[in-house]
CSV table of C-alpha atoms in Angstrom, one decimal:
chain,number,residue,atom,x,y,z
A,1,MET,CA,0.0,-0.3,-0.1
A,2,GLU,CA,1.4,3.3,-1.1
A,3,GLN,CA,2.3,5.8,1.9
A,4,PRO,CA,3.4,8.8,0.2
A,5,ASP,CA,5.5,11.3,2.6
A,6,ARG,CA,3.9,14.2,3.5
A,7,THR,CA,7.1,15.9,3.2
A,8,ASP,CA,7.9,15.1,-0.1
A,9,PRO,CA,11.6,14.6,-0.4
A,10,GLY,CA,11.7,14.8,-4.1
A,11,LEU,CA,10.4,18.5,-4.2
A,12,ALA,CA,12.7,19.5,-1.2
A,13,ALA,CA,15.6,18.4,-3.0
A,14,VAL,CA,14.5,20.5,-6.1
A,15,LEU,CA,14.0,23.3,-4.3
A,16,HIS,CA,17.0,23.1,-2.3
A,17,ALA,CA,19.4,22.3,-5.7
A,18,LEU,CA,17.6,25.7,-7.4
A,19,GLY,CA,18.2,27.6,-4.0
A,20,ASP,CA,21.5,29.0,-4.6
A,21,PRO,CA,22.6,32.0,-6.5
A,22,VAL,CA,25.1,29.9,-8.7
A,23,ARG,CA,23.0,27.1,-9.3
A,24,LEU,CA,20.2,29.5,-10.2
A,25,ASP,CA,22.5,31.0,-12.6
A,26,LEU,CA,23.5,27.8,-14.4
A,27,VAL,CA,19.8,26.8,-14.5
A,28,ARG,CA,19.2,30.0,-16.4
A,29,ARG,CA,22.1,29.7,-18.8
A,30,MET,CA,20.7,26.2,-19.6
A,31,ALA,CA,17.3,27.5,-20.3
A,32,GLY,CA,18.6,30.3,-22.7
A,33,ASN,CA,21.3,28.4,-24.5
A,34,GLY,CA,20.2,24.7,-24.3
A,35,GLU,CA,23.4,23.3,-23.2
A,36,CYS,CA,25.9,24.5,-21.0
A,37,THR,CA,29.7,23.7,-20.5
A,38,CYS,CA,31.0,22.5,-16.9
A,39,SER,CA,32.8,25.8,-16.4
A,40,PRO,CA,31.0,28.8,-18.3
A,41,ASP,CA,32.6,32.2,-18.7
A,42,GLY,CA,31.6,35.1,-16.5
A,43,LEU,CA,30.6,33.2,-13.3
A,44,GLY,CA,33.8,33.7,-11.4
A,45,VAL,CA,33.5,30.6,-9.6
A,46,PRO,CA,36.3,28.1,-9.2
A,47,ARG,CA,36.0,24.8,-11.3
A,48,SER,CA,35.8,22.6,-8.0
A,49,THR,CA,33.1,24.5,-6.5
A,50,LEU,CA,31.2,24.3,-10.0
A,51,SER,CA,31.6,20.5,-10.0
A,52,ASN,CA,29.8,20.6,-6.7
A,53,HIS,CA,27.0,22.6,-7.9
A,54,TRP,CA,26.7,20.4,-11.0
A,55,ARG,CA,26.4,17.5,-9.1
A,56,ILE,CA,23.6,18.8,-6.6
A,57,LEU,CA,21.9,19.7,-9.9
A,58,ARG,CA,22.2,16.4,-11.5
A,59,GLU,CA,21.4,14.6,-8.4
A,60,ALA,CA,17.9,16.3,-8.0
A,61,GLY,CA,17.0,15.7,-11.5
A,62,ILE,CA,17.5,19.0,-12.8
A,63,THR,CA,20.1,18.5,-15.2
A,64,ARG,CA,21.2,15.7,-17.8
A,65,THR,CA,25.1,15.3,-18.7
A,66,ARG,CA,26.4,14.4,-22.1
A,67,ARG,CA,29.8,13.7,-23.2
A,68,ASP,CA,31.3,15.1,-26.3
A,69,GLY,CA,34.9,14.2,-26.5
A,70,LYS,CA,36.5,15.5,-23.5
A,71,ALA,CA,33.9,18.2,-22.6
A,72,ARG,CA,30.8,17.4,-20.6
A,73,LEU,CA,27.6,19.1,-21.9
A,74,MET,CA,24.7,19.8,-19.5
A,75,THR,CA,21.0,20.3,-20.3
A,76,LEU,CA,18.0,21.3,-18.1
A,77,ARG,CA,15.6,18.2,-17.9
A,78,ARG,CA,12.8,20.9,-18.9
A,79,ALA,CA,10.0,18.3,-19.8
A,80,ASP,CA,10.7,15.9,-16.7
A,81,LEU,CA,10.5,18.9,-14.2
A,82,ASP,CA,7.5,20.2,-15.6
A,83,THR,CA,5.8,16.7,-15.2
A,84,ARG,CA,7.1,16.3,-11.9
A,85,PHE,CA,6.6,19.8,-10.7
A,86,PRO,CA,4.1,21.9,-13.1
A,87,GLY,CA,4.8,25.5,-13.0
A,88,LEU,CA,8.0,25.2,-10.9
A,89,LEU,CA,10.2,26.0,-13.3
A,90,ALA,CA,8.5,28.1,-15.3
A,91,ALA,CA,8.3,30.6,-11.9
A,92,VAL,CA,11.8,30.5,-11.3
A,93,LEU,CA,12.7,31.3,-14.8
A,94,ALA,CA,10.4,34.0,-15.3
A,95,GLU,CA,11.4,35.8,-12.0
A,96,ASN,CA,15.0,35.6,-13.3
A,97,GLY,CA,13.9,37.0,-16.6
A,98,ARG,CA,12.1,39.7,-15.1
A,99,ARG,CA,14.7,40.8,-12.7
A,100,THR,CA,17.6,40.5,-15.3
A,101,HIS,CA,16.3,42.2,-18.5
B,1,MET,CA,20.8,53.4,-11.7
B,2,GLU,CA,19.6,50.2,-10.7
B,3,GLN,CA,21.7,47.4,-11.6
B,4,PRO,CA,19.9,43.9,-10.6
B,5,ASP,CA,22.3,41.0,-9.9
B,6,ARG,CA,21.9,38.4,-12.7
B,7,THR,CA,21.9,35.8,-9.9
B,8,ASP,CA,18.9,37.1,-7.7
B,9,PRO,CA,19.8,36.4,-4.3
B,10,GLY,CA,16.1,37.0,-3.1
B,11,LEU,CA,14.7,34.1,-5.2
B,12,ALA,CA,17.6,31.8,-4.1
B,13,ALA,CA,16.8,32.6,-0.5
B,14,VAL,CA,13.2,31.7,-1.1
B,15,LEU,CA,13.9,28.2,-2.7
B,16,HIS,CA,16.6,27.4,-0.2
B,17,ALA,CA,14.1,28.3,2.7
B,18,LEU,CA,11.5,26.2,0.8
B,19,GLY,CA,14.2,23.3,0.3
B,20,ASP,CA,13.7,21.3,3.1
B,21,PRO,CA,11.1,18.8,3.7
B,22,VAL,CA,10.3,20.2,7.3
B,23,ARG,CA,10.1,23.7,6.0
B,24,LEU,CA,7.8,22.4,3.3
B,25,ASP,CA,5.7,21.0,5.8
B,26,LEU,CA,5.2,24.1,7.9
B,27,VAL,CA,4.4,25.8,4.6
B,28,ARG,CA,1.7,23.3,3.8
B,29,ARG,CA,0.2,23.4,7.2
B,30,MET,CA,0.0,27.3,7.2
B,31,ALA,CA,-1.5,27.3,3.6
B,32,GLY,CA,-4.0,25.0,4.8
B,33,ASN,CA,-4.7,26.3,8.3
B,34,GLY,CA,-4.1,29.9,8.2
B,35,GLU,CA,-2.0,30.0,11.2
B,36,CYS,CA,0.6,28.0,12.6
B,37,THR,CA,2.1,27.5,16.5
B,38,CYS,CA,5.8,27.4,16.6
B,39,SER,CA,5.8,23.8,17.5
B,40,PRO,CA,3.0,22.2,15.7
B,41,ASP,CA,1.7,18.4,16.6
B,42,GLY,CA,3.0,15.6,14.4
B,43,LEU,CA,6.1,16.8,13.2
B,44,GLY,CA,8.6,15.1,15.6
B,45,VAL,CA,11.2,17.6,15.4
B,46,PRO,CA,12.7,19.1,18.5
B,47,ARG,CA,11.6,22.6,19.2
B,48,SER,CA,15.1,24.1,18.8
B,49,THR,CA,15.3,22.7,15.5
B,50,LEU,CA,11.9,24.1,14.6
B,51,SER,CA,13.1,27.6,16.0
B,52,ASN,CA,15.8,27.6,13.4
B,53,HIS,CA,13.4,26.6,10.5
B,54,TRP,CA,10.9,29.2,11.4
B,55,ARG,CA,13.9,31.8,11.4
B,56,ILE,CA,14.9,30.6,7.9
B,57,LEU,CA,11.3,31.0,6.8
B,58,ARG,CA,10.9,34.4,8.3
B,59,GLU,CA,14.4,35.8,6.8
B,60,ALA,CA,13.4,34.8,3.7
B,61,GLY,CA,10.2,36.6,3.5
B,62,ILE,CA,8.0,33.5,3.5
B,63,THR,CA,6.3,33.8,6.8
B,64,ARG,CA,5.0,36.6,9.0
B,65,THR,CA,4.8,36.2,13.0
B,66,ARG,CA,2.4,37.5,15.6
B,67,ARG,CA,2.3,37.3,19.3
B,68,ASP,CA,-1.0,36.0,21.1
B,69,GLY,CA,-0.1,36.1,24.9
B,70,LYS,CA,3.3,34.3,25.3
B,71,ALA,CA,2.2,32.2,21.8
B,72,ARG,CA,3.8,33.1,18.6
B,73,LEU,CA,1.6,32.4,15.7
B,74,MET,CA,3.1,32.3,12.0
B,75,THR,CA,1.2,33.0,8.6
B,76,LEU,CA,2.3,32.4,5.1
B,77,ARG,CA,3.0,36.0,3.3
B,78,ARG,CA,0.9,34.7,0.4
B,79,ALA,CA,0.2,37.9,-1.5
B,80,ASP,CA,3.9,39.4,-0.9
B,81,LEU,CA,5.3,35.8,-2.5
B,82,ASP,CA,2.9,36.0,-5.2
B,83,THR,CA,3.8,39.3,-6.0
B,84,ARG,CA,7.8,38.6,-5.7
B,85,PHE,CA,7.7,35.4,-7.6
B,86,PRO,CA,4.3,34.8,-9.4
B,87,GLY,CA,3.2,31.2,-9.6
B,88,LEU,CA,6.2,29.8,-7.3
B,89,LEU,CA,4.2,29.2,-4.2
B,90,ALA,CA,1.3,27.8,-6.2
B,91,ALA,CA,3.5,25.2,-7.9
B,92,VAL,CA,4.9,24.3,-4.3
B,93,LEU,CA,1.9,23.8,-2.8
B,94,ALA,CA,0.1,22.1,-6.1
B,95,GLU,CA,2.8,19.5,-5.8
B,96,ASN,CA,2.5,19.0,-2.1
B,97,GLY,CA,-1.4,18.7,-2.6
B,98,ARG,CA,-1.0,16.3,-5.2
B,99,ARG,CA,1.5,13.9,-3.6
B,100,THR,CA,-0.2,13.8,-0.2
B,101,HIS,CA,-3.9,13.3,-0.8
């Protein structure tokens, strides 16, 4: 018998992953550009710190990673997120758009 | 001249505050009941830990606190949140509702 948690760790993990300025920036870049390299220009964040941010995003189900030669390229799992948490990504990206343009 | 950050610490702080199972539970209770005491039944979380959760929610602008005698009662700043981050709270609460009923 299914006994879903009232506290929903899946949603909490996604919100936690999005709840950081650098990770929000990475999500916004992916939303705008489609793919993002591990260490995009203009972030001013050490590569080792970025690796940790990418891990948190990946483990929360927010990004997908593909290899292209030695490079790794990340994309937003937009359709998956929209299915799991309808409206959430749109609200997050709309806010970024409104504040940054 | 206004120079909004591209990274938007306000949104990140709100997402971080929501990105915890206990804090999500508190938010859901306030959404359902209007007000919430500091230490509601059925959470199984020490009062000192709850104080910390309430502080994070308050500092992110998610809750408002009023005193009633010795008690403190918290409410969601729903209208403020809907203005600052349209659709965000609705997406978070819809997901909780869908998973828990």
